[in-house]
CSV table of C-alpha atoms and ligand atoms in Angstrom, one decimal:
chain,number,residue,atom,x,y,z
T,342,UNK,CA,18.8,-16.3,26.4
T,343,UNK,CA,21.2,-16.9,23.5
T,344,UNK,CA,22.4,-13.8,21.8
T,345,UNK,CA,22.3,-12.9,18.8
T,346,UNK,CA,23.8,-15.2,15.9
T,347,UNK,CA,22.9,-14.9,12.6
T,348,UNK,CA,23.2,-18.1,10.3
T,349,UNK,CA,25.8,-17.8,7.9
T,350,UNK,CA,25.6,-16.1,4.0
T,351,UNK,CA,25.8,-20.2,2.8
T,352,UNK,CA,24.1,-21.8,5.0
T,353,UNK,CA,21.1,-19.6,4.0
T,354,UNK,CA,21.6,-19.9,0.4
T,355,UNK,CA,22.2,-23.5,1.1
T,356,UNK,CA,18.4,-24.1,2.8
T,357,UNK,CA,17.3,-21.4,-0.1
T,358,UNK,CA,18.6,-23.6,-2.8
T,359,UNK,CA,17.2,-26.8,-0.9
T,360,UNK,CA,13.9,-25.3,0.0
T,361,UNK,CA,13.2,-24.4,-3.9
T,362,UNK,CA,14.6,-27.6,-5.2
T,363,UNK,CA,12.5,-29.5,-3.4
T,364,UNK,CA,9.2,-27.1,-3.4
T,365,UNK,CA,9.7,-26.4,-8.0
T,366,UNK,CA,10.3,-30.7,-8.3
T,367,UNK,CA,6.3,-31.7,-6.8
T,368,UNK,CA,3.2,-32.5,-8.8
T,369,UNK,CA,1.7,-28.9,-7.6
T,370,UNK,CA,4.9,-26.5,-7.4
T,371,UNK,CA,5.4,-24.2,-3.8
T,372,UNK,CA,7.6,-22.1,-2.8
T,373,UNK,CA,7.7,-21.1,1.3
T,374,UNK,CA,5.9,-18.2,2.1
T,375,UNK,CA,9.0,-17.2,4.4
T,376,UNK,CA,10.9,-16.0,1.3
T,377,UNK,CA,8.7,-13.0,0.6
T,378,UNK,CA,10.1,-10.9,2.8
T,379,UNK,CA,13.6,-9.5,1.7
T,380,UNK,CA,13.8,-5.5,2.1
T,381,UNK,CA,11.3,-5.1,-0.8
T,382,UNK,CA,8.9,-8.0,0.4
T,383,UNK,CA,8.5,-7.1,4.2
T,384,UNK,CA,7.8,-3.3,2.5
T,385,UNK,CA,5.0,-4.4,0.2
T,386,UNK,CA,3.7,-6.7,3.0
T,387,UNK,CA,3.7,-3.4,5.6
T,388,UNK,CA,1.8,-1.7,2.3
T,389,UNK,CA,-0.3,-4.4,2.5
T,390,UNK,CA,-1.3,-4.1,6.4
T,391,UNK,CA,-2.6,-0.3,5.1
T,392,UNK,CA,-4.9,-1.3,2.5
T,393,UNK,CA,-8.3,-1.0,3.5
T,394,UNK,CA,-9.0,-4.3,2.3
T,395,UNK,CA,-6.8,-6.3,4.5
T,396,UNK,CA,-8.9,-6.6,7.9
T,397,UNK,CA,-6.4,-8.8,9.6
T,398,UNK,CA,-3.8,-6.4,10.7
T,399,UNK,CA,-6.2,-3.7,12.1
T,400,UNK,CA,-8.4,-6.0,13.7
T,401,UNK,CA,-5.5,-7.1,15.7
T,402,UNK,CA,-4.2,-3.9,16.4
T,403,UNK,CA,-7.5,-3.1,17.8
T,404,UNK,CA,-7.6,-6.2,20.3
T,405,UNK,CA,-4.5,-5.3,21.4
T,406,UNK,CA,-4.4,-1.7,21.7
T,407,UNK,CA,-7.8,-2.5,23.8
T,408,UNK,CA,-6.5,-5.7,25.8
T,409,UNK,CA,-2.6,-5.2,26.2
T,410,UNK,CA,-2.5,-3.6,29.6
T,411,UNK,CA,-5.0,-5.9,31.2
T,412,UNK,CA,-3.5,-9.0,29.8
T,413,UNK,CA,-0.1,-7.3,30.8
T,414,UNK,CA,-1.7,-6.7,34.6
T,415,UNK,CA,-2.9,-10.0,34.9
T,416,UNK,CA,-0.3,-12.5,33.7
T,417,UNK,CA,2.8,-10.1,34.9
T,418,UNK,CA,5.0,-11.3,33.2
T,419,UNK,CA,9.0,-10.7,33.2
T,420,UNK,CA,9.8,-11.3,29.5
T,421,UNK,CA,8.2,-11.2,26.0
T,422,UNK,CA,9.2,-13.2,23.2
T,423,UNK,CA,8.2,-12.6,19.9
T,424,UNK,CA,8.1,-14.9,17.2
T,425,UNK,CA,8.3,-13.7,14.0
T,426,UNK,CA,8.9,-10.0,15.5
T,427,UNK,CA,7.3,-8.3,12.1
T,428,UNK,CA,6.3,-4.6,12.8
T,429,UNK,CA,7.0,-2.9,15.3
T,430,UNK,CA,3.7,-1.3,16.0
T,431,UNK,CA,2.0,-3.8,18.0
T,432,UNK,CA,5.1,-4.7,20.0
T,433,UNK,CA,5.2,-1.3,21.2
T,434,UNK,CA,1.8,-1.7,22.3
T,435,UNK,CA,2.4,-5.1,24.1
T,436,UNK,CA,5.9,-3.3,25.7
T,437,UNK,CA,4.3,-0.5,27.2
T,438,UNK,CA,1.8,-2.7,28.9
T,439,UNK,CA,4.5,-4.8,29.8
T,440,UNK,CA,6.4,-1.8,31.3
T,441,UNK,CA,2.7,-0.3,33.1
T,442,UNK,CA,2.5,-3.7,34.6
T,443,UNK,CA,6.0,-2.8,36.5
T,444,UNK,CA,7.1,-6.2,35.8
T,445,UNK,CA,8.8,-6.3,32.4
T,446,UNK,CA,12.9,-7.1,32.2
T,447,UNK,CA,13.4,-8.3,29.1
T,448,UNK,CA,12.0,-8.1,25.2
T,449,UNK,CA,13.3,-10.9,23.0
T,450,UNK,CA,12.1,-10.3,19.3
T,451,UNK,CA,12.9,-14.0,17.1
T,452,UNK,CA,12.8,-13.5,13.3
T,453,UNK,CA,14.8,-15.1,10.6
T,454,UNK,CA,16.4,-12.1,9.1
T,455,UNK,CA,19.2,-10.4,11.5
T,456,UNK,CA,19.6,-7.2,9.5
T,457,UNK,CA,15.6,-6.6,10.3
T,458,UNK,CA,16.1,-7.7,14.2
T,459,UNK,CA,19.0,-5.4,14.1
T,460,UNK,CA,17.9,-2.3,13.3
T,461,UNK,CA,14.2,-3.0,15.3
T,462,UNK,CA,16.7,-3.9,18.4
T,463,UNK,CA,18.7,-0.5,18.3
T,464,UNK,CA,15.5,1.5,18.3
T,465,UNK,CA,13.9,-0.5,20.7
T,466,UNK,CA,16.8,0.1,22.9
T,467,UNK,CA,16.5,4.0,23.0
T,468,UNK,CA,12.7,3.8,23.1
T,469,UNK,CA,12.6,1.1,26.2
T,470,UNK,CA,15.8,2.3,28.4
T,471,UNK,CA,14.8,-0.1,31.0
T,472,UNK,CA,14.1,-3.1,29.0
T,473,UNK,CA,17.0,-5.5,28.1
T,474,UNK,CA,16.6,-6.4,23.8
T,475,UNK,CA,17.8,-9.4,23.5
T,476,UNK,CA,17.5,-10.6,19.6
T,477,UNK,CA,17.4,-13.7,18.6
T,478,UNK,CA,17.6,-15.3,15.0
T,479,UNK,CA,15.9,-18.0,14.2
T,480,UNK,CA,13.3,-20.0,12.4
T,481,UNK,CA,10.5,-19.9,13.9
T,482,UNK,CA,9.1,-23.8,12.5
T,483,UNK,CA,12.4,-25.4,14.4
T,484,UNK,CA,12.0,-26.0,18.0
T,485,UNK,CA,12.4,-23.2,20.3
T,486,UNK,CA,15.3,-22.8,22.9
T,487,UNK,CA,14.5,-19.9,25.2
T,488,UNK,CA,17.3,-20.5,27.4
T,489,UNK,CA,18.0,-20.9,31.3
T,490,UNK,CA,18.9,-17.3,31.4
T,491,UNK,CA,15.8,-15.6,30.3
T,492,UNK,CA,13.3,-14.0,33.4
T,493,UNK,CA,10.2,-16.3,33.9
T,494,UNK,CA,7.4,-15.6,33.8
T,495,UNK,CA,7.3,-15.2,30.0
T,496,UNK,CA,4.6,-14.1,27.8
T,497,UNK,CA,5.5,-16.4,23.9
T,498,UNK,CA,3.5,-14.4,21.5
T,499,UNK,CA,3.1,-15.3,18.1
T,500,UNK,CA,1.1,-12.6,16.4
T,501,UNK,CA,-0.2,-11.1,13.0
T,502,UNK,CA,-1.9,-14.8,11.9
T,503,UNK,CA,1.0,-16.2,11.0
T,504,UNK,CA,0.6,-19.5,12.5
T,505,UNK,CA,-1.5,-19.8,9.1
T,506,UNK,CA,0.9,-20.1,7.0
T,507,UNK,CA,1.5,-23.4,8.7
T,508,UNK,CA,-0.5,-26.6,7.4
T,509,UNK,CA,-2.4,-28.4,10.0
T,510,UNK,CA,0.5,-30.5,10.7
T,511,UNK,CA,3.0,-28.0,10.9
T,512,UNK,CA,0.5,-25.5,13.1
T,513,UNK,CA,0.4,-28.6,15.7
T,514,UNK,CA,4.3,-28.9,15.7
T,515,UNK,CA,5.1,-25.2,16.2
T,516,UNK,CA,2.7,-25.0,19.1
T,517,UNK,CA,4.0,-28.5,21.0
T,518,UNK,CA,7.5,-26.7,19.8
T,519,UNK,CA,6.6,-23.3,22.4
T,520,UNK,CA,4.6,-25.6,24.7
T,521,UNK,CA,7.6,-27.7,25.2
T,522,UNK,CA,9.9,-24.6,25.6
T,523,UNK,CA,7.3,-23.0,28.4
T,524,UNK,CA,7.5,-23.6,32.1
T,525,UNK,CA,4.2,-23.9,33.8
T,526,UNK,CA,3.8,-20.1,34.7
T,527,UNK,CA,4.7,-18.9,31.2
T,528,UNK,CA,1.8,-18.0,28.7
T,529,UNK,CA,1.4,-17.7,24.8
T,530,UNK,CA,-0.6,-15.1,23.0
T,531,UNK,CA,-2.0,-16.2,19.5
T,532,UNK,CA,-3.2,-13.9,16.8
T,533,UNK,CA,-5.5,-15.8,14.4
T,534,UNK,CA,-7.6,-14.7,11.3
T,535,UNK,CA,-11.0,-16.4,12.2
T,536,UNK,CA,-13.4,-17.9,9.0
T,537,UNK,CA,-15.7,-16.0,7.5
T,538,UNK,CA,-17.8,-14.8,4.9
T,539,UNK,CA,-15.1,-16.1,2.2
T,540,UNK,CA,-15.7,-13.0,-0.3
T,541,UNK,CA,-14.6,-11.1,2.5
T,542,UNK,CA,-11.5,-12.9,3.1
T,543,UNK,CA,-11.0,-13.4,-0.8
T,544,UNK,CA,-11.2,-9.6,-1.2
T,545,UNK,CA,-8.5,-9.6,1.3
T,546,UNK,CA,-6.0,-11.1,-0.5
T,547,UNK,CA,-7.0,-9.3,-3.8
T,548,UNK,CA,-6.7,-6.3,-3.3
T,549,UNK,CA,-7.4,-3.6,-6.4
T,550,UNK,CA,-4.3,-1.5,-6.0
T,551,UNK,CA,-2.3,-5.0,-6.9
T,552,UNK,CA,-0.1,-4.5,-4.0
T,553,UNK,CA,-1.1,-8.4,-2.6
T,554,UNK,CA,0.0,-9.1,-6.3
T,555,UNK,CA,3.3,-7.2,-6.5
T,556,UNK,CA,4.0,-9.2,-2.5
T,557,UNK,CA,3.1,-12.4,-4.4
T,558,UNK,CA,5.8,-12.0,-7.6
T,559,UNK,CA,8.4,-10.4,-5.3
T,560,UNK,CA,9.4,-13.8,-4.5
T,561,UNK,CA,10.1,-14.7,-7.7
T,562,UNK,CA,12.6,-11.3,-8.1
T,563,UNK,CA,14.2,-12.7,-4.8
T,564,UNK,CA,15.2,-16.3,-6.5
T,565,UNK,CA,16.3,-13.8,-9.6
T,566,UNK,CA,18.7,-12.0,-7.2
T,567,UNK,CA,19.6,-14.6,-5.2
T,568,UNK,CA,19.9,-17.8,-6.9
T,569,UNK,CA,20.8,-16.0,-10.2
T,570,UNK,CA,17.6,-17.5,-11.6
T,571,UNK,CA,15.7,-16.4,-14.7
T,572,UNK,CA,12.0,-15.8,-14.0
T,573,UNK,CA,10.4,-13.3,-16.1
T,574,UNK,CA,7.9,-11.8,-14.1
T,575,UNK,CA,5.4,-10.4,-16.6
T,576,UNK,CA,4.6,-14.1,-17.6
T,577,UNK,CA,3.5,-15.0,-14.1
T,578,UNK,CA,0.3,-13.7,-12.7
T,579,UNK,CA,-1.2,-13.8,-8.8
T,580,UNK,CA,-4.0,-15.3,-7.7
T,581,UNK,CA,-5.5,-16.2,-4.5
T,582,UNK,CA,-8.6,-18.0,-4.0
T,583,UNK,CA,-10.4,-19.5,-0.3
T,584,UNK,CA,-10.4,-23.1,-0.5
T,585,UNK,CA,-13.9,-23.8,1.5
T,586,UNK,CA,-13.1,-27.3,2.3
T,587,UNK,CA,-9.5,-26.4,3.9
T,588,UNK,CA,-10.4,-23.1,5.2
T,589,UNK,CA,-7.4,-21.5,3.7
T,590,UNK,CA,-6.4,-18.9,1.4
T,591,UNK,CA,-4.3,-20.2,-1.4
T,592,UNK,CA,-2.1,-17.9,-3.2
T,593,UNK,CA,-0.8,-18.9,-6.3
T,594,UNK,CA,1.5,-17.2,-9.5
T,595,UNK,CA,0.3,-18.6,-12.5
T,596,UNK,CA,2.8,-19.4,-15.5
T,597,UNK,CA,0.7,-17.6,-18.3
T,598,UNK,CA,2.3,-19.7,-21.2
T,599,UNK,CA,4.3,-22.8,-21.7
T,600,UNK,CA,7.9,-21.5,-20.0
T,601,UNK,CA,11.1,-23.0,-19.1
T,602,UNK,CA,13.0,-21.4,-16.5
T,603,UNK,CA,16.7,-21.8,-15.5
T,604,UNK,CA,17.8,-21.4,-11.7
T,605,UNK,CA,21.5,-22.1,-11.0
T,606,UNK,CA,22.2,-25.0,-8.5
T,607,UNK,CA,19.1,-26.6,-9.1
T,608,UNK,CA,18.7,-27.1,-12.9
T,609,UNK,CA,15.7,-26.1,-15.7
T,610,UNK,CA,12.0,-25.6,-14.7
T,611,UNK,CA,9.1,-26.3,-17.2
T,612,UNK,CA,5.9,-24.8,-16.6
T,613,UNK,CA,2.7,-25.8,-18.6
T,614,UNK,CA,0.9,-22.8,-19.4
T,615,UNK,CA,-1.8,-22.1,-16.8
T,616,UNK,CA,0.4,-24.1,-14.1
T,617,UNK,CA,1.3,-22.3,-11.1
T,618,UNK,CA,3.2,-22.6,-7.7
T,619,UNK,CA,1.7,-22.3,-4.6
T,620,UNK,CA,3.5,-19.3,-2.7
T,621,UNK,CA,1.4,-19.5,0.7
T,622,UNK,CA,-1.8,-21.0,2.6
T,623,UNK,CA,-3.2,-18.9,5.0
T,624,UNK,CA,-5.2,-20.8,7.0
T,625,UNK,CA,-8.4,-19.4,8.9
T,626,UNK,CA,-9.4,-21.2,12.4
T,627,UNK,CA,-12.9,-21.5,14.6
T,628,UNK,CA,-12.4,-22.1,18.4
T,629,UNK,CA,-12.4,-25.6,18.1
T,630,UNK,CA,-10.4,-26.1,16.1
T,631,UNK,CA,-8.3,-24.0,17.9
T,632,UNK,CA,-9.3,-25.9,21.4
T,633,UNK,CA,-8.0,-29.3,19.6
T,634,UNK,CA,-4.8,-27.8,17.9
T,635,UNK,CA,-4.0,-26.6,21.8
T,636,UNK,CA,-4.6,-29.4,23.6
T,637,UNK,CA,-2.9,-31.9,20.9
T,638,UNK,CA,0.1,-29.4,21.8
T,639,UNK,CA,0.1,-29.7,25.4
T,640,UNK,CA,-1.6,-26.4,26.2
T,641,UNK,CA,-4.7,-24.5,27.2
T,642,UNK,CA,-6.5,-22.1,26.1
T,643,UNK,CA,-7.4,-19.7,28.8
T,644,UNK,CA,-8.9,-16.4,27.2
T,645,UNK,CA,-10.4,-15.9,24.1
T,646,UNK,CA,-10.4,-12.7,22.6
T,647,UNK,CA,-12.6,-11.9,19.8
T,648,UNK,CA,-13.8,-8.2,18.1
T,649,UNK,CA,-18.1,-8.6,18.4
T,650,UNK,CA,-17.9,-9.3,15.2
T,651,UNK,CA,-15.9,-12.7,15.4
T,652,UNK,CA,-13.4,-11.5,12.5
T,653,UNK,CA,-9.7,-12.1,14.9
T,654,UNK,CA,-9.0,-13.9,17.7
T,655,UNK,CA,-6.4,-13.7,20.3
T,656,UNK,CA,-6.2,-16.5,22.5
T,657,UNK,CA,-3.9,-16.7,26.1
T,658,UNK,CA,-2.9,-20.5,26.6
T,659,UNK,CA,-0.9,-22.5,29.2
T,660,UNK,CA,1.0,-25.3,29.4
T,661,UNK,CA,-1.1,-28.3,31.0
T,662,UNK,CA,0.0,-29.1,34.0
T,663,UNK,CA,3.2,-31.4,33.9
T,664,UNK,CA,2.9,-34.8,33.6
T,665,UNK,CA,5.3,-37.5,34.9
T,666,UNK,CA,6.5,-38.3,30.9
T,667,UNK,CA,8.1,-34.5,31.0
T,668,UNK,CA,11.5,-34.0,31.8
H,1322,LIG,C1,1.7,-12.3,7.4
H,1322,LIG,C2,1.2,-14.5,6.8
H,1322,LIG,C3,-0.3,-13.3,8.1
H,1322,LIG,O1,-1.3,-14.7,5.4
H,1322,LIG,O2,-2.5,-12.9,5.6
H,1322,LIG,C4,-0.8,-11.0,3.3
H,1322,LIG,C5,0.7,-12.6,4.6
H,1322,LIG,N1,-0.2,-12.7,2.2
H,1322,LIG,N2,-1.4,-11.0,2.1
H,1322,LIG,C6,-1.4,-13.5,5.6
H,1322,LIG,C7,-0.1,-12.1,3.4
H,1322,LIG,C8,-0.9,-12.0,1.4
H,1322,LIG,C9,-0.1,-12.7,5.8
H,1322,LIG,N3,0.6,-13.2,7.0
């Protein structure tokens, strides 16, 4: 395992500016999702796990909370690695399992932001005495590189429903990404929203209070800060609506007149009023879709782990047995 290196203050503005450039210049205007969560973001988005409206982030908590130690007994393994390490409350759940199995070594949260992994890592540290923390930043969408030091068995999980912010294409990449980084006793542990009723999931990501809304036009405050741009955030409104064809959430901020918008390094933005830019999919899966996105990967799914109600899934997959094409 690598340790910890956090990417430079301009290369991250660099891939900022590039990202924005790029998302502001197409026919339907995104921004990535990842930018949300700066101090204030990954605060409202904790808010947001709260609100009795947001099923995803409970229903998980109760798989795990249920499942943990006999997942933990069964695959035994010797590290976890986290993508996207997010809250700490349902690693802790996954570590003390790991610990009541009597085979964890060695926690290894990823996330893009060191500052967060920092301060998770030190309290992880007196909470886990015999545990190593071994941080790691980076991005979860590039490949992964787990190292040749790390303790194998290891349990990959990628939790929270995350892998929906990913399109299709880019969900099938990230997973042949951890099956090419997993040896053939290693396991990965999904967390997927599951579809629905879509008034149910809609209602999810419109909540009354307006926090959802405040998460949404917080990335517009970071380009403020960060890129010195100009958005005024009372002329942008959120909305989030379940595309039935795509199975996704789309949440959008809508310009609500005509609007032109300066952002240093990357030049004036017009915005028709009405226009918007997409901020995040969130894309909702059935088990076979699931099944194929797996297997196109190089891995299979092994348990499926579902409330009675169908509403989250976790799923344990492997890595299909090596074929004479892998190195
Ligand atoms: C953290 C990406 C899983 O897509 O449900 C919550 C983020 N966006 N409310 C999701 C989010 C709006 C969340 N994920």
């Amino acid at each position: 395992m690598t340790s910890i290196a956090g990417r430079s203050d301009t290369s991250l503005h660099a891939e900022l500016l590039h990202d924005v450039a790029w998302g502001l210049s197409r026919a339907q205007k995104e921004l990535p999702p990842k930018y949300f969560y700066d101090r204030r973001g990954s605060e409202l988005f904790d808010e947001i796990t709260r609100l009795p409206e947001y099923y995803l982030t409970r229903t998980e908590r109760a798989l795990l909370d249920c499942w943990s130690t006999s997942l933990m007994v069964a695959l035994r393994p010797r590290a976890l690695v986290e993508l996207g390490a997010g809250s700490a409350d349902k690693t802790r759940t996954l570590l003390d399992a790991m610990v009541y199995a009597g085979t964890g070594e060695v926690y290894a949260p990823m996330d893009v932001s060191a500052e967060f992994l920092d301060d998770a890592s030190a309290r992880l540290r007196e909470e886990y005495p015999t545990l190593g923390i071994e941080p790691v930043v980076a991005d979860i969408a590039d490949p992964l590189d787990l190292g040749p030091a790390l303790p194998r068995p290891a349990l990959i999980a990628f939790l929270g429903s995350t892998i929906g912010n990913f399109d299709p294409l880019g969900a099938r990449e990230l997973l042949a990404n951890v099956a090419r980084a997993m040896q053939p006793g290693d396991r990965f542990l999904l967390g997927a929203d599951l579809r629905k009723n879509p008034a149910v999931i809609e209602t999810a990501y419109n909540d009354v209070q307006g926090v959802t809304a405040e998460f949404n036009l917080n990335v517009l405050r970071v380009l403020n800060r960060d890129l010195g741009a100009n958005f005024d955030l009372t002329t942008f409104e959120h909305r989030a609506f379940y595309d039935r064809a795509l199975h996704r959430i789309e949440m959008h901020l809508v310009s609500t007149d005509d609007q032109r918008v300066t952002i240093p390094g990357v030049g004036t933005v017009a915005f028709a009023g009405g226009e918007s830019i997409r901020t995040e999919i969130s894309c909702k899966y059935d088990r076979v879709t699931l099944d194929n996105m797996f297997v196109d990967a190089g891995m299979k799914i092994e348990r499926w782990i579902t409330d009675s109600a169908q509403t989250y899934a976790l799923v344990v997959a492997s890595r299909e047995r090596a074929t004479s094409t892998d190195a």
